Amino acid sequence: MRVLGINALFHDPAAALVIDGRTVAAAEEERFSRRKHGKRPVPFAAWELPERAAAWCLTQAGLRPEDLDAVTYAFDPALARPAEAMGLHDPWDHLRLTYAQEAPNFLATALPGLDPRQVRFVPHHMAHAASSAFAAPFAENASVLVLDGRGEAASHLAARRVGERLEPLRSQALPPSLGLVYEELTEHLGFLRSSDEYKVMALASYGSPRYLPELRKHIHATGDGGFVASGVPWAEFTAPRRPDEAWTREHADLAASAQECLEETLLDLVRWIHGRTGDEVLTMAGGVALNCVANSRIAREGPFRRVWVQPAAGDAGTALGGALLHAAIADPAAVEPMPGADLGRGWSDAELEAWLKTAGVPFERPQDVAASVARALAENQVVAWFQGRSEFGPRALGHRSLLAHPGRSGNLERLNDIKGREQFRPVAPMVLAQRAAEVFDGPLPSPYMLFVHEVRPAWRDRIPAVTHVDGTARVQTVDPAAEPLVARMLAAFEELTGLPVVVNTSLNTAGRPMVDDPRDALECFGSAPVDLLAIGPFVVRRGAFFAGAGTGAGTAADAGEGGR
């Protein structure tokens, strides 16, 4: 059974390929088009498909469109209602419905050879739910919580996985939407709606929730598995911020209040689900599940023994969920957990060397790139790390990362300057899984950087670059069996510095998608003040890069460690 999953209608268009229940490829269109989030979530863009991501998934598996048994589309127009009937103000929303209805023909045009009758509509929130319930690495029985801006006519789904079945328990009809409310706040605070919600979460750490009592009147759970969340009069709390205007304490306090209100509501929803299922495991998806502060509170205070969040929890993940759901229906015994987040493009050593030679870039091939990078980091160099297949989802997880020394407090400002982003934004630590509990207190393991942890007091002064203003850090734990190269680099860095932690942030600059292919890596390295590029087994040093520009295919590297 070969199933291609597609997400396209709202934002973060993506494709995923599931063969005989196993996820073999998944990628977001933004990594190919170099447009952040692939497109803006407006009705006029609803027709745009992840054509390049879908074509790559097929090529990766050696398939043609006519070889597919099904293509899933993560929206079912039969379930949709007019915007005005759902209490939404969007006079052009009918275009989305039209484009969704025509999706089979659009896909057949984008993928020549595909029979449009092979396209299957999957309810949006069921695709989200499947992306977490079937992708999770444990437990055939698990509760599922999905929260986002909107689907066809709802903004939430509580469900349960029982074996290979997904059983809906409760949904919240629009207009109440925790996702849309958070988007409105994002825009009110001067950030880009449906893109910069994570900035609100970061800003919240600088404020206090003094507006919480009033906000609770507009955002709260209703005790029956649903919630109220719409019509918040944001301007009554503080004036809107212009994008070019400095943020104030009032803005931070409003962010803190909304974050606290969101967390309280989620905890109520989680307790309701547990009361119905009694499960030990909760899986989560939907854009709200990318709020790692709320996730940690659910893990800490909620009734479930374990909480697992799908790493591409936003709409991109519905491509994977739709394919997994169809595969589970076709062959319930065949569906496997996702093997990891590294589901995108990758290149062989020979291909990477050819890229470097074509670019005329001086490069070296050290005996051990992990050891070379550890030495550079110990010397307080910033390293662009390009290794293996790219990540599916918004987090850099040791494949397309910027790395730095965590013990130098100035590296937070330095990295934010390199990336061209706000100084209140934190950077994250990566740590060997077996060392994590010594340094951090929170849900462990945490391989996908989707929970926030307390930095233990004894370590806060030792790793200031990754310790946020509130004493927390968004941790990625590294399992040597899954990520041997990253683990070797971390071990070598600790031998040199005594620190088992390295700064890890995404390899990109503000407003651009994460680096994906070698050309992206070279362009980013050439345009940002990064000291070293580690690309496969090769390293490119900034001084040699500019000194050797235009001198040929890397001949200046012969004097480097290990030659080429």
Coordinates of C-alpha atoms in Angstrom, one line a residue:
M1 CA 0.0 0.0 0.0
R2 CA 1.6 3.2 -1.2
V3 CA -0.1 6.4 0.1
L4 CA 1.0 10.0 -0.6
G5 CA -0.3 12.5 2.0
I6 CA -0.9 16.1 1.1
N7 CA -1.6 19.2 3.2
A8 CA -2.3 22.3 1.1
L9 CA -5.4 24.3 2.0
F10 CA -4.4 26.7 4.8
H11 CA -0.7 27.0 5.4
D12 CA 2.5 24.9 5.6
P13 CA 1.9 22.8 2.5
A14 CA 3.7 19.5 2.8
A15 CA 3.8 16.0 1.4
A16 CA 4.5 12.6 3.1
L17 CA 4.8 9.1 1.7
V18 CA 3.8 6.0 3.6
I19 CA 4.6 2.6 2.1
D20 CA 3.2 -0.5 3.7
G21 CA 2.5 1.5 6.9
R22 CA 6.1 2.8 7.1
T23 CA 6.9 6.5 6.8
V24 CA 9.7 6.8 4.2
A25 CA 9.7 10.6 3.3
A26 CA 8.1 13.8 4.4
A27 CA 8.9 17.4 3.5
E28 CA 7.4 20.9 3.6
E29 CA 7.1 22.9 0.4
E30 CA 8.9 25.9 2.0
R31 CA 12.2 23.9 1.9
F32 CA 12.0 23.8 -1.9
S33 CA 10.3 27.1 -2.7
R34 CA 12.3 29.1 0.0
R35 CA 9.0 30.9 1.0
K36 CA 8.5 30.8 4.7
H37 CA 5.5 28.5 5.6
G38 CA 5.2 27.8 1.8
K39 CA 2.5 30.5 1.4
R40 CA 0.3 32.9 3.4
P41 CA -2.9 31.3 4.8
V42 CA -5.3 33.4 2.7
P43 CA -8.1 32.0 0.5
F44 CA -6.5 33.2 -2.7
A45 CA -3.5 30.9 -2.0
A46 CA -5.6 27.8 -1.1
W47 CA -5.1 26.3 -4.6
E48 CA -1.3 26.1 -4.2
L49 CA -0.1 22.6 -3.8
P50 CA 3.2 21.2 -2.4
E51 CA 4.2 20.1 -5.9
R52 CA 8.0 20.0 -5.4
A53 CA 7.7 18.3 -2.0
A54 CA 5.3 15.7 -3.4
A55 CA 7.5 15.0 -6.5
W56 CA 10.6 14.6 -4.2
C57 CA 8.8 12.1 -2.0
L58 CA 8.0 10.0 -5.0
T59 CA 11.5 10.3 -6.4
Q60 CA 13.0 9.3 -3.0
A61 CA 11.0 6.1 -3.2
G62 CA 11.5 5.5 -6.9
L63 CA 7.8 5.8 -7.6
R64 CA 5.7 7.5 -10.3
P65 CA 2.3 9.0 -9.6
E66 CA 0.5 6.1 -11.3
D67 CA 2.2 3.7 -8.8
L68 CA 0.3 5.2 -5.9
D69 CA -2.6 3.4 -4.3
A70 CA -4.1 6.6 -2.8
V71 CA -3.4 10.3 -2.3
T72 CA -4.9 11.8 0.9
Y73 CA -5.9 15.5 1.1
A74 CA -6.2 16.8 4.7
F75 CA -9.5 18.6 4.4
D76 CA -13.0 17.3 3.6
P77 CA -15.1 19.9 1.8
A78 CA -18.2 17.8 2.6
L79 CA -17.8 18.8 6.3
A80 CA -17.3 22.5 5.7
R81 CA -19.8 25.3 6.3
P82 CA -19.9 28.9 5.1
A83 CA -17.7 31.2 7.1
E84 CA -20.6 33.4 8.3
A85 CA -22.4 30.3 9.6
M86 CA -19.4 29.5 11.7
G87 CA -19.1 33.1 13.1
L88 CA -16.0 33.9 11.1
H89 CA -15.4 37.1 9.2
D90 CA -13.8 35.9 6.0
P91 CA -15.8 37.0 2.9
W92 CA -13.5 35.1 0.5
D93 CA -13.5 31.8 2.5
H94 CA -15.8 30.2 -0.2
L95 CA -12.7 30.1 -2.4
R96 CA -11.1 27.6 0.0
L97 CA -14.1 25.3 -0.4
T98 CA -14.0 25.6 -4.2
Y99 CA -10.3 24.8 -4.3
A100 CA -10.7 21.9 -1.9
Q101 CA -13.5 20.4 -4.0
E102 CA -11.2 20.7 -7.1
A103 CA -8.2 19.3 -5.3
P104 CA -8.3 15.9 -7.1
N105 CA -8.0 17.5 -10.5
F106 CA -5.4 20.0 -9.3
L107 CA -3.3 17.1 -8.0
A108 CA -3.7 15.1 -11.2
T109 CA -2.3 18.2 -13.1
A110 CA 0.6 18.6 -10.6
L111 CA 1.4 14.9 -10.7
P112 CA 1.0 13.8 -14.3
G113 CA -0.1 10.2 -14.4
L114 CA -2.2 10.4 -11.2
D115 CA -5.8 9.3 -11.5
P116 CA -7.9 11.9 -9.7
R117 CA -10.1 9.1 -8.4
Q118 CA -7.3 8.0 -6.2
V119 CA -7.6 11.2 -4.1
R120 CA -9.3 10.7 -0.7
F121 CA -10.5 13.6 1.5
V122 CA -9.5 13.2 5.1
P123 CA -11.1 15.4 7.8
H124 CA -8.5 17.9 8.9
H125 CA -8.6 17.1 12.6
M126 CA -8.6 13.4 12.0
A127 CA -5.5 13.8 10.0
H128 CA -3.9 15.8 12.9
A129 CA -5.0 13.1 15.3
A130 CA -3.6 10.3 13.2
S131 CA -0.3 12.2 12.8
S132 CA 0.2 11.9 16.6
A133 CA -1.6 8.7 17.5
F134 CA -0.2 6.5 14.8
A135 CA 3.3 8.1 14.7
A136 CA 3.9 7.8 18.4
P137 CA 6.6 5.2 19.3
F138 CA 4.6 3.5 22.1
A139 CA 1.2 2.3 23.2
E140 CA -1.5 1.1 20.9
N141 CA -4.1 2.7 23.3
A142 CA -3.6 6.5 23.8
S143 CA -5.7 9.6 24.2
V144 CA -5.4 12.3 21.5
L145 CA -5.8 16.1 21.8
V146 CA -5.8 18.3 18.7
L147 CA -6.0 22.1 18.8
D148 CA -5.4 24.5 16.1
G149 CA -6.9 27.6 14.4
R150 CA -9.6 25.8 12.4
G151 CA -10.5 22.8 10.3
E152 CA -13.6 22.4 8.2
A153 CA -16.1 23.6 10.9
A154 CA -14.3 23.0 14.3
S155 CA -11.1 24.0 16.1
H156 CA -10.5 21.0 18.3
L157 CA -10.8 17.3 18.5
A158 CA -10.5 14.9 21.5
A159 CA -10.1 11.3 20.4
R160 CA -8.7 8.0 21.4
R161 CA -6.6 5.5 19.6
V162 CA -7.7 1.9 20.3
G163 CA -5.5 -0.5 18.4
E164 CA -5.5 0.8 14.9
R165 CA -8.7 2.7 15.2
L166 CA -9.3 6.4 16.0
E167 CA -12.4 7.1 17.9
P168 CA -13.6 10.8 18.2
L169 CA -14.8 11.8 21.6
R170 CA -15.5 15.5 21.4
S171 CA -15.0 18.5 19.1
Q172 CA -15.4 22.2 19.5
A173 CA -17.4 23.9 16.8
L174 CA -16.3 27.3 15.6
P175 CA -16.1 30.2 16.3
P176 CA -14.4 29.3 19.6
S177 CA -10.8 28.6 18.8
L178 CA -7.7 28.7 21.0
G179 CA -5.5 28.8 17.9
L180 CA -7.3 31.7 16.3
V181 CA -7.3 33.7 19.6
Y182 CA -3.5 33.2 19.9
E183 CA -3.1 34.3 16.2
E184 CA -5.1 37.4 17.0
L185 CA -2.9 38.2 19.9
T186 CA 0.2 37.6 17.7
E187 CA -1.1 40.2 15.3
H188 CA -2.1 42.6 18.1
L189 CA 1.5 42.4 19.5
G190 CA 3.0 43.5 16.1
F191 CA 4.1 40.0 14.9
L192 CA 3.1 38.1 11.7
R193 CA -0.1 36.2 12.3
S194 CA -0.1 32.5 11.6
S195 CA 3.7 32.6 11.6
D196 CA 5.1 34.3 14.7
E197 CA 3.1 32.8 17.5
Y198 CA 6.2 31.3 19.1
K199 CA 7.4 34.9 19.6
V200 CA 4.4 35.6 21.9
M201 CA 5.4 32.5 23.9
A202 CA 8.9 33.8 24.3
L203 CA 7.8 37.4 25.1
A204 CA 5.5 36.0 27.8
S205 CA 8.5 35.1 30.0
Y206 CA 9.3 38.8 30.4
G207 CA 5.8 39.7 31.7
S208 CA 3.5 38.9 34.6
P209 CA -0.1 37.6 34.1
R210 CA -1.8 40.7 35.5
Y211 CA -4.6 40.6 32.9
L212 CA -5.5 37.0 33.7
P213 CA -8.7 37.6 35.7
E214 CA -10.3 39.6 32.8
L215 CA -9.0 37.3 30.1
R216 CA -10.6 34.3 31.8
K217 CA -14.0 35.8 31.0
H218 CA -13.2 35.4 27.3
I219 CA -11.0 32.2 27.3
H220 CA -11.9 29.2 29.5
A221 CA -13.0 25.6 29.4
T222 CA -16.6 24.8 29.8
G223 CA -16.3 21.5 31.8
D224 CA -17.8 19.3 29.1
G225 CA -14.7 18.9 26.9
G226 CA -15.2 22.2 25.1
F227 CA -14.2 25.8 25.7
V228 CA -14.9 29.4 25.1
A229 CA -12.4 31.4 23.1
S230 CA -13.5 34.2 20.7
G231 CA -14.1 37.9 20.6
V232 CA -11.3 38.9 23.0
P233 CA -11.1 42.7 23.1
W234 CA -7.3 42.9 23.0
A235 CA -7.2 46.7 22.7
E236 CA -8.9 47.1 26.0
F237 CA -5.8 45.6 27.7
T238 CA -3.1 47.4 25.8
A239 CA -2.8 49.4 22.5
P240 CA -1.6 47.3 19.5
R241 CA 2.1 47.4 18.8
R242 CA 3.4 48.3 15.3
P243 CA 5.9 45.9 13.9
D244 CA 8.6 48.5 14.0
E245 CA 7.8 49.6 17.5
A246 CA 9.6 48.5 20.7
W247 CA 7.7 46.2 22.9
T248 CA 6.7 47.4 26.4
R249 CA 6.0 45.8 29.7
E250 CA 2.2 46.0 28.9
H251 CA 2.8 43.9 25.8
A252 CA 4.8 41.3 27.8
D253 CA 2.2 41.2 30.5
L254 CA -0.6 40.6 28.0
A255 CA 1.4 37.8 26.4
A256 CA 2.0 36.3 29.8
S257 CA -1.7 36.5 30.7
A258 CA -2.8 34.9 27.5
Q259 CA -0.2 32.2 27.8
E260 CA -1.3 31.4 31.4
C261 CA -5.0 31.4 30.2
L262 CA -4.1 29.0 27.4
E263 CA -2.4 26.6 29.8
E264 CA -5.3 26.6 32.2
T265 CA -7.7 25.8 29.5
L266 CA -5.6 23.0 28.1
L267 CA -5.2 21.4 31.5
D268 CA -9.0 21.4 31.9
L269 CA -9.3 19.8 28.4
V270 CA -6.7 17.2 29.2
R271 CA -8.3 16.2 32.5
W272 CA -11.7 15.9 30.7
I273 CA -10.1 13.4 28.2
H274 CA -8.4 11.4 30.9
G275 CA -11.7 11.2 32.8
R276 CA -13.2 9.5 29.7
T277 CA -10.4 7.2 28.8
G278 CA -8.2 6.5 31.8
D279 CA -5.2 6.2 29.4
E280 CA -1.6 6.6 30.5
V281 CA -0.5 8.2 27.3
L282 CA -1.6 11.4 25.7
T283 CA -0.5 12.3 22.1
M284 CA -0.9 15.8 20.8
A285 CA -1.0 17.6 17.4
G286 CA -2.3 20.8 15.8
G287 CA -0.5 24.2 15.9
V288 CA -1.3 24.8 19.6
A289 CA 0.8 21.6 20.4
L290 CA 3.9 23.6 19.3
N291 CA 3.5 25.7 22.4
C292 CA 6.2 23.9 24.4
V293 CA 5.6 25.9 27.6
A294 CA 2.0 24.6 27.7
N295 CA 3.1 21.1 26.8
S296 CA 5.5 21.0 29.8
R297 CA 2.7 22.1 32.1
I298 CA 0.4 19.4 30.8
A299 CA 3.2 16.9 31.4
R300 CA 3.9 18.2 34.8
E301 CA 0.4 18.8 36.2
G302 CA -1.8 16.7 34.0
P303 CA -3.1 13.2 34.7
F304 CA -1.2 11.3 32.0
R305 CA 2.0 9.4 32.7
R306 CA 3.5 10.3 29.4
V307 CA 2.8 13.1 26.8
W308 CA 4.1 12.8 23.2
V309 CA 3.9 15.6 20.7
Q310 CA 4.3 14.9 17.0
P311 CA 7.3 17.0 15.8
A312 CA 5.5 18.5 12.8
A313 CA 2.5 19.2 14.9
G314 CA 1.3 22.1 12.7
D315 CA -0.6 21.7 9.5
A316 CA 2.4 20.2 7.7
G317 CA 1.9 17.1 9.9
T318 CA -1.6 16.5 8.5
A319 CA 0.1 15.3 5.3
L320 CA 1.7 12.5 7.3
G321 CA -1.5 11.9 9.4
G322 CA -3.8 11.6 6.4
A323 CA -1.4 9.0 4.8
L324 CA -1.1 7.0 8.1
L325 CA -4.9 7.1 8.7
H326 CA -5.6 5.7 5.2
A327 CA -2.8 3.1 5.6
A328 CA -4.3 2.0 9.0
I329 CA -7.7 1.6 7.5
A330 CA -6.3 -0.5 4.6
D331 CA -4.1 -2.7 6.7
P332 CA -4.4 -2.2 10.5
A333 CA -1.5 -4.4 11.4
A334 CA 1.0 -2.6 9.1
V335 CA 1.3 0.9 10.5
E336 CA 4.6 1.7 12.2
P337 CA 5.6 4.6 14.4
M338 CA 7.5 7.4 12.6
P339 CA 11.2 6.6 12.6
G340 CA 12.3 10.1 13.5
A341 CA 12.0 13.7 12.3
D342 CA 14.8 13.3 9.7
L343 CA 12.5 12.5 6.8
G344 CA 13.6 15.1 4.3
R345 CA 16.3 15.5 1.7
G346 CA 19.9 14.2 2.2
W347 CA 23.0 13.9 0.1
S348 CA 25.9 11.4 -0.1
D349 CA 29.5 12.4 0.8
A350 CA 30.3 12.3 -2.9
E351 CA 27.4 14.5 -3.8
L352 CA 28.4 17.0 -1.2
E353 CA 32.0 17.1 -2.4
A354 CA 30.8 17.7 -5.9
W355 CA 28.7 20.7 -4.7
L356 CA 31.7 22.2 -2.9
K357 CA 33.9 21.7 -6.0
T358 CA 31.3 23.2 -8.3
A359 CA 31.0 26.2 -5.9
G360 CA 34.8 26.6 -6.0
V361 CA 34.9 26.6 -2.2
P362 CA 38.1 25.8 -0.2
F363 CA 37.2 22.9 2.1
E364 CA 38.8 20.2 4.2
R365 CA 38.0 16.6 5.1
P366 CA 39.1 16.1 8.7
Q367 CA 39.6 12.7 10.2
D368 CA 36.5 13.3 12.4
V369 CA 34.2 16.2 11.6
A370 CA 32.5 15.8 15.0
A371 CA 35.9 16.3 16.8
S372 CA 36.7 19.3 14.5
V373 CA 33.4 21.0 15.3
A374 CA 33.8 20.4 19.0
R375 CA 37.2 22.1 18.9
A376 CA 35.7 25.0 17.0
L377 CA 32.9 25.4 19.5
A378 CA 35.3 25.2 22.4
E379 CA 37.1 28.1 20.8
N380 CA 33.8 30.0 20.8
Q381 CA 33.2 29.7 17.1
V382 CA 29.7 29.6 15.6
V383 CA 29.2 26.5 13.5
A384 CA 26.7 25.8 10.7
W385 CA 25.9 22.1 11.0
F386 CA 24.5 20.4 7.9
Q387 CA 24.2 16.6 8.3
G388 CA 22.0 13.8 7.1
R389 CA 18.4 14.2 6.0
S390 CA 16.6 17.4 6.9
E391 CA 14.0 17.7 9.6
F392 CA 10.2 17.5 9.1
G393 CA 8.7 20.2 11.2
P394 CA 9.8 23.6 12.5
R395 CA 12.6 22.5 14.9
A396 CA 16.3 22.1 14.1
L397 CA 17.2 18.8 15.6
G398 CA 20.8 18.3 14.7
H399 CA 20.6 18.1 11.0
R400 CA 20.2 21.8 9.9
S401 CA 21.5 23.7 12.9
L402 CA 23.6 26.6 14.1
L403 CA 25.8 25.5 17.0
A404 CA 27.6 27.6 19.7
H405 CA 29.2 27.5 23.1
P406 CA 26.5 27.6 25.8
G407 CA 28.9 28.9 28.5
R408 CA 29.4 32.3 26.9
S409 CA 26.5 34.5 27.8
G410 CA 27.1 36.8 24.9
N411 CA 26.4 34.0 22.4
L412 CA 22.6 34.6 22.8
E413 CA 22.9 38.1 21.5
R414 CA 25.5 37.0 19.0
L415 CA 23.2 34.3 17.5
N416 CA 20.2 36.6 17.4
D417 CA 22.3 39.1 15.6
I418 CA 23.5 36.5 13.1
K419 CA 19.9 35.4 12.5
G420 CA 18.6 39.0 12.4
R421 CA 15.8 38.4 15.0
E422 CA 14.6 39.9 18.3
Q423 CA 16.9 39.8 21.3
F424 CA 14.1 38.5 23.6
R425 CA 14.2 35.2 21.6
P426 CA 15.9 32.3 23.4
V427 CA 18.1 29.6 21.8
A428 CA 18.0 26.0 22.8
P429 CA 20.3 23.4 24.3
M430 CA 21.1 19.9 22.9
V431 CA 22.4 17.4 25.5
L432 CA 23.2 13.7 25.5
A433 CA 20.1 11.8 26.8
Q434 CA 22.0 10.1 29.6
R435 CA 23.2 13.5 30.9
A436 CA 20.0 15.4 30.6
A437 CA 18.5 14.8 34.0
E438 CA 21.7 16.1 35.7
V439 CA 21.3 19.5 34.0
F440 CA 17.5 19.9 33.3
D441 CA 14.3 19.1 35.2
G442 CA 11.3 18.3 33.0
P443 CA 9.9 15.6 30.6
L444 CA 12.7 13.3 29.5
P445 CA 13.6 12.1 27.0
S446 CA 12.8 15.1 24.8
P447 CA 14.1 14.4 21.3
Y448 CA 12.0 16.8 19.4
M449 CA 12.5 20.0 21.4
L450 CA 8.7 20.3 22.3
F451 CA 8.9 20.8 26.0
V452 CA 10.4 23.4 28.3
H453 CA 12.6 22.3 31.2
E454 CA 13.9 24.1 34.3
V455 CA 17.6 24.5 34.2
R456 CA 18.9 23.2 37.5
P457 CA 20.2 26.0 39.7
A458 CA 23.8 24.6 39.8
W459 CA 23.9 24.8 36.0
R460 CA 22.4 28.2 35.2
D461 CA 25.6 30.2 35.5
R462 CA 27.5 27.5 33.6
I463 CA 25.2 27.5 30.5
P464 CA 23.9 31.1 30.5
A465 CA 23.5 31.3 26.7
V466 CA 20.7 28.7 26.7
T467 CA 19.0 29.7 30.0
H468 CA 16.0 31.8 29.3
V469 CA 15.1 34.8 31.5
D470 CA 12.7 32.6 33.5
G471 CA 15.3 30.0 34.2
T472 CA 14.0 27.5 31.6
A473 CA 15.3 26.0 28.4
R474 CA 13.7 24.2 25.5
V475 CA 15.8 21.0 25.5
Q476 CA 16.6 18.5 22.8
T477 CA 18.0 15.2 24.1
V478 CA 20.3 13.2 21.9
D479 CA 20.2 9.4 21.8
P480 CA 23.6 8.1 20.5
A481 CA 21.9 5.1 18.9
A482 CA 19.7 7.5 16.8
E483 CA 22.1 10.4 16.3
P484 CA 25.7 9.0 16.6
L485 CA 27.4 11.9 14.9
V486 CA 25.7 14.5 17.1
A487 CA 26.4 12.4 20.2
R488 CA 30.1 12.1 19.3
M489 CA 30.3 15.9 18.9
L490 CA 28.6 16.5 22.2
A491 CA 31.0 14.0 24.0
A492 CA 34.0 15.6 22.4
F493 CA 32.8 19.1 23.4
E494 CA 32.4 18.0 27.0
E495 CA 35.9 16.5 27.1
L496 CA 37.2 20.0 26.0
T497 CA 35.0 22.2 28.2
G498 CA 33.4 20.1 30.9
L499 CA 29.9 21.1 29.5
P500 CA 27.6 18.3 28.2
V501 CA 25.5 20.9 26.4
V502 CA 25.8 22.8 23.1
V503 CA 23.6 25.6 21.8
N504 CA 21.4 24.5 19.0
T505 CA 19.2 26.8 16.9
S506 CA 17.9 26.5 13.4
L507 CA 20.2 27.1 10.4
N508 CA 18.4 30.0 8.8
T509 CA 18.1 33.8 9.1
A510 CA 15.0 35.7 10.0
G511 CA 12.0 35.3 7.7
R512 CA 13.6 32.4 5.7
P513 CA 12.9 28.7 5.9
M514 CA 15.5 26.5 7.4
V515 CA 18.4 25.6 5.1
D516 CA 17.6 22.4 3.2
D517 CA 20.0 21.7 0.4
P518 CA 23.8 22.4 0.0
R519 CA 23.2 25.6 -2.0
D520 CA 21.1 26.9 0.8
A521 CA 23.9 26.1 3.3
L522 CA 26.5 27.8 1.2
E523 CA 24.4 30.9 0.7
C524 CA 23.6 31.2 4.4
F525 CA 27.2 30.6 5.4
G526 CA 28.4 33.2 2.9
S527 CA 25.9 35.9 4.0
A528 CA 26.0 35.5 7.8
P529 CA 29.0 35.8 10.2
V530 CA 29.3 32.1 10.9
D531 CA 32.8 30.8 11.5
L532 CA 32.6 27.2 10.2
L533 CA 30.4 25.2 8.0
A534 CA 30.3 21.4 8.7
I535 CA 28.7 19.8 5.7
G536 CA 28.8 16.1 5.7
P537 CA 32.4 15.0 6.5
F538 CA 33.7 18.3 5.2
V539 CA 34.4 21.7 6.8
V540 CA 34.6 25.1 5.2
R541 CA 36.3 27.8 7.3
R542 CA 35.2 31.4 6.9
G543 CA 38.6 32.9 6.4
A544 CA 39.5 30.3 3.6
F545 CA 36.0 30.7 2.1
F546 CA 36.5 34.4 1.4
A547 CA 40.3 34.2 0.8
G548 CA 39.8 31.4 -1.7
A549 CA 36.7 32.8 -3.5
G550 CA 37.0 32.1 -7.1
T551 CA 40.3 30.2 -6.8
G552 CA 38.9 26.8 -7.9
A553 CA 37.6 23.6 -6.5
G554 CA 38.7 23.7 -2.9
T555 CA 42.5 23.3 -3.5
A556 CA 43.3 25.5 -0.5
A557 CA 42.0 22.8 1.8
D558 CA 44.9 20.5 1.2
A559 CA 46.8 22.0 4.1
G560 CA 43.9 21.5 6.4
E561 CA 43.5 18.7 9.0
G562 CA 43.3 15.4 7.2
G563 CA 43.3 17.0 3.7
R564 CA 40.4 16.2 1.4

